[in-house]
PDB file of C-alpha atoms in Angstrom:
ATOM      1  CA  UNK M   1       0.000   0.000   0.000  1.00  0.00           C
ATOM      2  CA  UNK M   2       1.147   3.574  -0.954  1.00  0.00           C
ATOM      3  CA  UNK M   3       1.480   6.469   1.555  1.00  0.00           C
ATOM      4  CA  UNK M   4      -1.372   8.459   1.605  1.00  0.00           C
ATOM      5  CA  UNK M   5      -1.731  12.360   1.778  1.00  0.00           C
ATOM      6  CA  UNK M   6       0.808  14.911   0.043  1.00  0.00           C
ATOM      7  CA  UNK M   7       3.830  13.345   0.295  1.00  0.00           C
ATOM      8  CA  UNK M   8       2.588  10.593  -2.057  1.00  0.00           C
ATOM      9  CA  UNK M   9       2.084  13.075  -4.906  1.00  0.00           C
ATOM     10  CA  UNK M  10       5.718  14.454  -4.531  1.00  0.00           C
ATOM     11  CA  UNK M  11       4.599  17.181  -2.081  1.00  0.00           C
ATOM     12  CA  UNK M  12       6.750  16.714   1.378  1.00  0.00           C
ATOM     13  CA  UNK M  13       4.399  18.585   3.930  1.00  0.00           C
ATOM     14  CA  UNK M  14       5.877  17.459   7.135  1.00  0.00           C
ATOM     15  CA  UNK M  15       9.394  18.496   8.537  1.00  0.00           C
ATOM     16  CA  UNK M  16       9.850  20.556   5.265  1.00  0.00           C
ATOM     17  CA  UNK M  17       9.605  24.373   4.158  1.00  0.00           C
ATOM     18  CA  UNK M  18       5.947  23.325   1.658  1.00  0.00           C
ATOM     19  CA  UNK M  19       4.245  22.644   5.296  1.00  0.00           C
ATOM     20  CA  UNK M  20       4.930  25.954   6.692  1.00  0.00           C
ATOM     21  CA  UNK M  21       3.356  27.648   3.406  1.00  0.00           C
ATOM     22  CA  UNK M  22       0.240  24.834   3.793  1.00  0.00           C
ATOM     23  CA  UNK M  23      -0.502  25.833   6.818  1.00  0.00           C
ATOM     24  CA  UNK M  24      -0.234  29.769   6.374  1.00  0.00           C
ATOM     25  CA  UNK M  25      -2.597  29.455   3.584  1.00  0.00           C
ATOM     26  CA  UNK M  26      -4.952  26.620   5.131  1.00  0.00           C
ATOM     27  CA  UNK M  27      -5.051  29.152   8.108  1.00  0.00           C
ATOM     28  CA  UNK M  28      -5.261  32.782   5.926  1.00  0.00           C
ATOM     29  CA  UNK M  29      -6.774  31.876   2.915  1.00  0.00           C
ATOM     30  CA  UNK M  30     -10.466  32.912   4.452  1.00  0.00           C
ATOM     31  CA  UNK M  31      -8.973  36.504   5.404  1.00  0.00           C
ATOM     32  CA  UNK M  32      -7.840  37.030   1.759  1.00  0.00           C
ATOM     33  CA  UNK M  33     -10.734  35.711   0.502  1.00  0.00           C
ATOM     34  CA  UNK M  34     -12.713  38.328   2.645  1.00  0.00           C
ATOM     35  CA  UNK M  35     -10.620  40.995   2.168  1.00  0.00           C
ATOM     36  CA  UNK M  36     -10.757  40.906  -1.492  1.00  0.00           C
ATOM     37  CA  UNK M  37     -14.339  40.050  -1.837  1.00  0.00           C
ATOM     38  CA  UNK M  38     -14.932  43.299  -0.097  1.00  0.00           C
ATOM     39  CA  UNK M  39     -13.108  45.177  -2.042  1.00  0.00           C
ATOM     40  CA  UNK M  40     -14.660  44.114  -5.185  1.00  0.00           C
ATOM     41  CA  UNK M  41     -18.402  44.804  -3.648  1.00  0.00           C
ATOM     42  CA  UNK M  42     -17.272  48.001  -3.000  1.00  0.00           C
ATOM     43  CA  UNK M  43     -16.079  48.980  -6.270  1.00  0.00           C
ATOM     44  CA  UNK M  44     -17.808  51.723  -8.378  1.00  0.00           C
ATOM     45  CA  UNK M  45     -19.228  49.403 -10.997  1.00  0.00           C
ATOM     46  CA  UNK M  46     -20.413  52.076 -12.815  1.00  0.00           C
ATOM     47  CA  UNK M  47     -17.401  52.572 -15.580  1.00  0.00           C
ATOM     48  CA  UNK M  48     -17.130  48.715 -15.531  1.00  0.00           C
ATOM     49  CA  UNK M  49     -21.119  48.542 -16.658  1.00  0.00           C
ATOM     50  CA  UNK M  50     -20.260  52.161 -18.991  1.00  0.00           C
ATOM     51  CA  UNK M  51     -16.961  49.717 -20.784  1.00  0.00           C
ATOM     52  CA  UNK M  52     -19.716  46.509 -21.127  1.00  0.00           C
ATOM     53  CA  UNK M  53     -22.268  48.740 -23.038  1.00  0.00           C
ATOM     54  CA  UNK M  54     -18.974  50.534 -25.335  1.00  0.00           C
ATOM     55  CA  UNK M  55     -18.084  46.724 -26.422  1.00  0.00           C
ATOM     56  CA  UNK M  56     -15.810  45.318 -23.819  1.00  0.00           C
ATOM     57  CA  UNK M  57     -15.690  41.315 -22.607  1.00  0.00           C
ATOM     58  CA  UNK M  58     -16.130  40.702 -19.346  1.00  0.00           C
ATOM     59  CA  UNK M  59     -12.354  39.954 -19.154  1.00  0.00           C
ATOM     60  CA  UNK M  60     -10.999  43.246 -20.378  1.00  0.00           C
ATOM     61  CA  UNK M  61     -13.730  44.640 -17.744  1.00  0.00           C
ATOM     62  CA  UNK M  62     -12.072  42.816 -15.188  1.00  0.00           C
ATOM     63  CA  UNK M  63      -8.461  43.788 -15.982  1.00  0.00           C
ATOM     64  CA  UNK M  64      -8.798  47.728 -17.129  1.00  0.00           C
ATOM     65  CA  UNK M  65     -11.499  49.005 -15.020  1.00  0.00           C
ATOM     66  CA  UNK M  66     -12.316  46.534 -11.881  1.00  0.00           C
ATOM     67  CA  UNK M  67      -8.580  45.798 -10.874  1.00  0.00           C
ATOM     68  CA  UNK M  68      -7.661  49.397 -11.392  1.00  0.00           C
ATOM     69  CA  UNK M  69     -10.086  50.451  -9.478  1.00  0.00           C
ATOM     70  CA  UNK M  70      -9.323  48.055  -6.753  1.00  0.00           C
ATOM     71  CA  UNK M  71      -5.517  47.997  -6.092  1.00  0.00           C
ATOM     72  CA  UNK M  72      -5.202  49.934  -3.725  1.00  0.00           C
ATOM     73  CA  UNK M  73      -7.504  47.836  -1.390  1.00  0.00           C
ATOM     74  CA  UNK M  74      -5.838  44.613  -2.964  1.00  0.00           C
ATOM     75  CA  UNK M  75      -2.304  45.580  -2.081  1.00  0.00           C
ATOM     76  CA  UNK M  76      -3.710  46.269   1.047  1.00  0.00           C
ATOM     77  CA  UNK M  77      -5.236  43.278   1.958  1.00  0.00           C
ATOM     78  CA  UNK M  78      -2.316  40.968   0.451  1.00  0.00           C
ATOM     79  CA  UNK M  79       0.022  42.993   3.017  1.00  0.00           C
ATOM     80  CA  UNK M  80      -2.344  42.466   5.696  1.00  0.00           C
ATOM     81  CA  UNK M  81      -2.614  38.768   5.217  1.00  0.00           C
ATOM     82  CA  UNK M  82       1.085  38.448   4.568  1.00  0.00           C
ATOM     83  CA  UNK M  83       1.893  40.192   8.344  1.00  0.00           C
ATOM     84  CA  UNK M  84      -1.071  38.047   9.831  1.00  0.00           C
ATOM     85  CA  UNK M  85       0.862  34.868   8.640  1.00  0.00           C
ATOM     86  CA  UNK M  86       4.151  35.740   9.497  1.00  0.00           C
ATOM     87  CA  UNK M  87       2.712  35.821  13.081  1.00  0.00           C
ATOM     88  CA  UNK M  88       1.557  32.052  12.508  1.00  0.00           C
ATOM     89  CA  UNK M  89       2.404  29.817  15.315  1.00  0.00           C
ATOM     90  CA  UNK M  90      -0.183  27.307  16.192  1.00  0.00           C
ATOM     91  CA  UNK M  91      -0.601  25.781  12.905  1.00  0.00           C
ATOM     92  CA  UNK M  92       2.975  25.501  12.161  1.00  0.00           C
ATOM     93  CA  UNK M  93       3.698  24.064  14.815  1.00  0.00           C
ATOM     94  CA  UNK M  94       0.908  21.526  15.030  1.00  0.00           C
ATOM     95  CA  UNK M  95       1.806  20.254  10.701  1.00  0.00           C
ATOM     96  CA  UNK M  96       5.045  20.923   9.988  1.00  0.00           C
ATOM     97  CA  UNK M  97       6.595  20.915  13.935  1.00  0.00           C
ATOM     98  CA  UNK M  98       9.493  23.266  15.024  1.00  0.00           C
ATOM     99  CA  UNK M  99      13.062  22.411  14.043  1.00  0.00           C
ATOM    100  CA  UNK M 100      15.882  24.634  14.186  1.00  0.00           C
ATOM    101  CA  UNK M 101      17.386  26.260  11.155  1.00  0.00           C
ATOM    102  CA  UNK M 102      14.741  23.396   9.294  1.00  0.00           C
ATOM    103  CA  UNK M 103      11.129  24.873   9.783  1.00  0.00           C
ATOM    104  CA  UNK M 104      11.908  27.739  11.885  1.00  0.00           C
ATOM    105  CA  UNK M 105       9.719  30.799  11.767  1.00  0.00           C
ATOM    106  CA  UNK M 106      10.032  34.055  13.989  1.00  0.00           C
ATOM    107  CA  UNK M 107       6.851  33.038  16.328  1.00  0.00           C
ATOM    108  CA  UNK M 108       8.883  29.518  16.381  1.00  0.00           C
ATOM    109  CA  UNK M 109      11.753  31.201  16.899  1.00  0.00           C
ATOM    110  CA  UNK M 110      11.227  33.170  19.998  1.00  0.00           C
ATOM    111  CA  UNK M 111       9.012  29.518  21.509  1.00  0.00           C
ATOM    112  CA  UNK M 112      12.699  27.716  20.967  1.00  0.00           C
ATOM    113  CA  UNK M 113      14.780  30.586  22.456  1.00  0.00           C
ATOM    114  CA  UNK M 114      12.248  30.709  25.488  1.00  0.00           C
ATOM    115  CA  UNK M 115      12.215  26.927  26.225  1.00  0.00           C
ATOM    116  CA  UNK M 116      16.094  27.188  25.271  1.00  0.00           C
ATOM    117  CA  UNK M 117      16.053  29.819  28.602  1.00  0.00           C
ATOM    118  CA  UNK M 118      17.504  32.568  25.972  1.00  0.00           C
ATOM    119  CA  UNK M 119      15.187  35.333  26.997  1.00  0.00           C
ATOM    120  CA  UNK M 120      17.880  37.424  25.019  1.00  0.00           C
ATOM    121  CA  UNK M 121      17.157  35.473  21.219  1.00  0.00           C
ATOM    122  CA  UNK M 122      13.390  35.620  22.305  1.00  0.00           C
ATOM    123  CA  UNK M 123      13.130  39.377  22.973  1.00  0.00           C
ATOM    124  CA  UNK M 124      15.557  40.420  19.754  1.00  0.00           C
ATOM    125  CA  UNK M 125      13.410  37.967  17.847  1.00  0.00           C
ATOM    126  CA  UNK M 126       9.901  39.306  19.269  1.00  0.00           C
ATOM    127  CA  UNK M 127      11.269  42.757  18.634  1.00  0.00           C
ATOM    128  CA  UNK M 128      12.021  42.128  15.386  1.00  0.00           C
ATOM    129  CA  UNK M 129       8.206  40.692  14.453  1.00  0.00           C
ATOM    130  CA  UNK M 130       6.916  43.873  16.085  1.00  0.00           C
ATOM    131  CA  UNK M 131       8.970  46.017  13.927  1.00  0.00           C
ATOM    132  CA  UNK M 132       8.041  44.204  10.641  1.00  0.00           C
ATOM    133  CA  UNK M 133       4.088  44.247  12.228  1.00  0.00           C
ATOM    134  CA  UNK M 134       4.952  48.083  12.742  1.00  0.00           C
ATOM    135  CA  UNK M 135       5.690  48.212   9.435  1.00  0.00           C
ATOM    136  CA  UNK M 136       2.989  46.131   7.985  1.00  0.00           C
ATOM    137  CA  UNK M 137       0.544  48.241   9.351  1.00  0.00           C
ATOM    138  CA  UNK M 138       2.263  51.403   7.625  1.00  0.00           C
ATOM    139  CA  UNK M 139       2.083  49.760   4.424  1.00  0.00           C
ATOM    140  CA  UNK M 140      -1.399  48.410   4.842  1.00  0.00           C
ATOM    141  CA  UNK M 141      -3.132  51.696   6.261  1.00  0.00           C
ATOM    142  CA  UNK M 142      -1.129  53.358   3.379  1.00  0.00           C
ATOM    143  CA  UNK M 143      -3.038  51.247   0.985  1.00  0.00           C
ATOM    144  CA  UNK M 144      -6.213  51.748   2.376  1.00  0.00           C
ATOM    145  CA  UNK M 145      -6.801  55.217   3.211  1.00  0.00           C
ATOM    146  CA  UNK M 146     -10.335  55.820   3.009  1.00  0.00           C
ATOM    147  CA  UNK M 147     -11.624  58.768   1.263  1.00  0.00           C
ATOM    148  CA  UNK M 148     -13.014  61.729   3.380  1.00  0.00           C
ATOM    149  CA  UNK M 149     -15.293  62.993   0.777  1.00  0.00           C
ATOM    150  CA  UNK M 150     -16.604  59.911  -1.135  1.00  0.00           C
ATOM    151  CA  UNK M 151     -16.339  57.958   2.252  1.00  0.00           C
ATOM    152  CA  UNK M 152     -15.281  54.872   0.138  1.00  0.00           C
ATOM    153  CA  UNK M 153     -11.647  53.350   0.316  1.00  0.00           C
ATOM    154  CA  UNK M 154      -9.270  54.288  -2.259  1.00  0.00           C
TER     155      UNK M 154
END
């Protein structure tokens, strides 16, 4: 009898690098899918309906007037998402486990340095995820200022 699950199809989950990107996307993939939904439904669809009645597909809708309209919002949301899983811990840990140097992420990081008694590593390391975080949220509110006037997101 084969071995069942990924690793049959030539897709190592466990102990490798693929699990940690499994589990960030079994565990974020609803927030993007949120996040961009919403920004879609909130879309002026008026110039998309204005290109459909001038001639255009529903394609060339899509990728000259709907995605324009919505990057802002969609470079938001992928930062978001990105700084949410870099934070990951629980999943990780629970599919791929924690191995040094192997399947080590910052939120594993600091765990290791803690058990490890290095309350040094932990605090340089949990310093350093703040300051990316920090930074994340720059980017992100950046992205999605929200117009005053209109009172939509730009």
């Amino acid at each position: 009898m084969h071995g069942s699950g990924t690793g049959s199809v030539g897709l190592p989950v466990v102990f490798s690098r693929n699990g940690i990107v499994i589990a960030q996307l079994t565990v974020n993939l609803p927030f993007a899918v949120q996040l961009v939904s919403t920004a879609f439904r909130r879309a002026d669809r008026k110039l998309e309906y204005v290109a459909g009645l001038l001639g255009a597909g529903e394609a060339q809708r899509f990728f000259t007037i709907l995605l324009p309209l919505c990057r802002h919002s969609l470079a938001g949301a992928l930062v978001l998402v990105w700084s949410r899983a870099l934070g990951e811990f629980g999943a990780t840990l629970m599919l791929v486990g924690v191995t040094r140097m192997k399947t080590e992420t910052l939120p594993a990081n600091i765990y290791l340095n803690v058990s490890a008694n290095d309350l040094n590593g932990a605090l340089a390391s949990a310093f350093l995820l703040l300051a990316i975080s920090a930074a994340s949220l720059a980017v992100a509110s950046r992205f999605t200022r929200v117009d005053k006037k209109r009172g939509r997101y730009e």
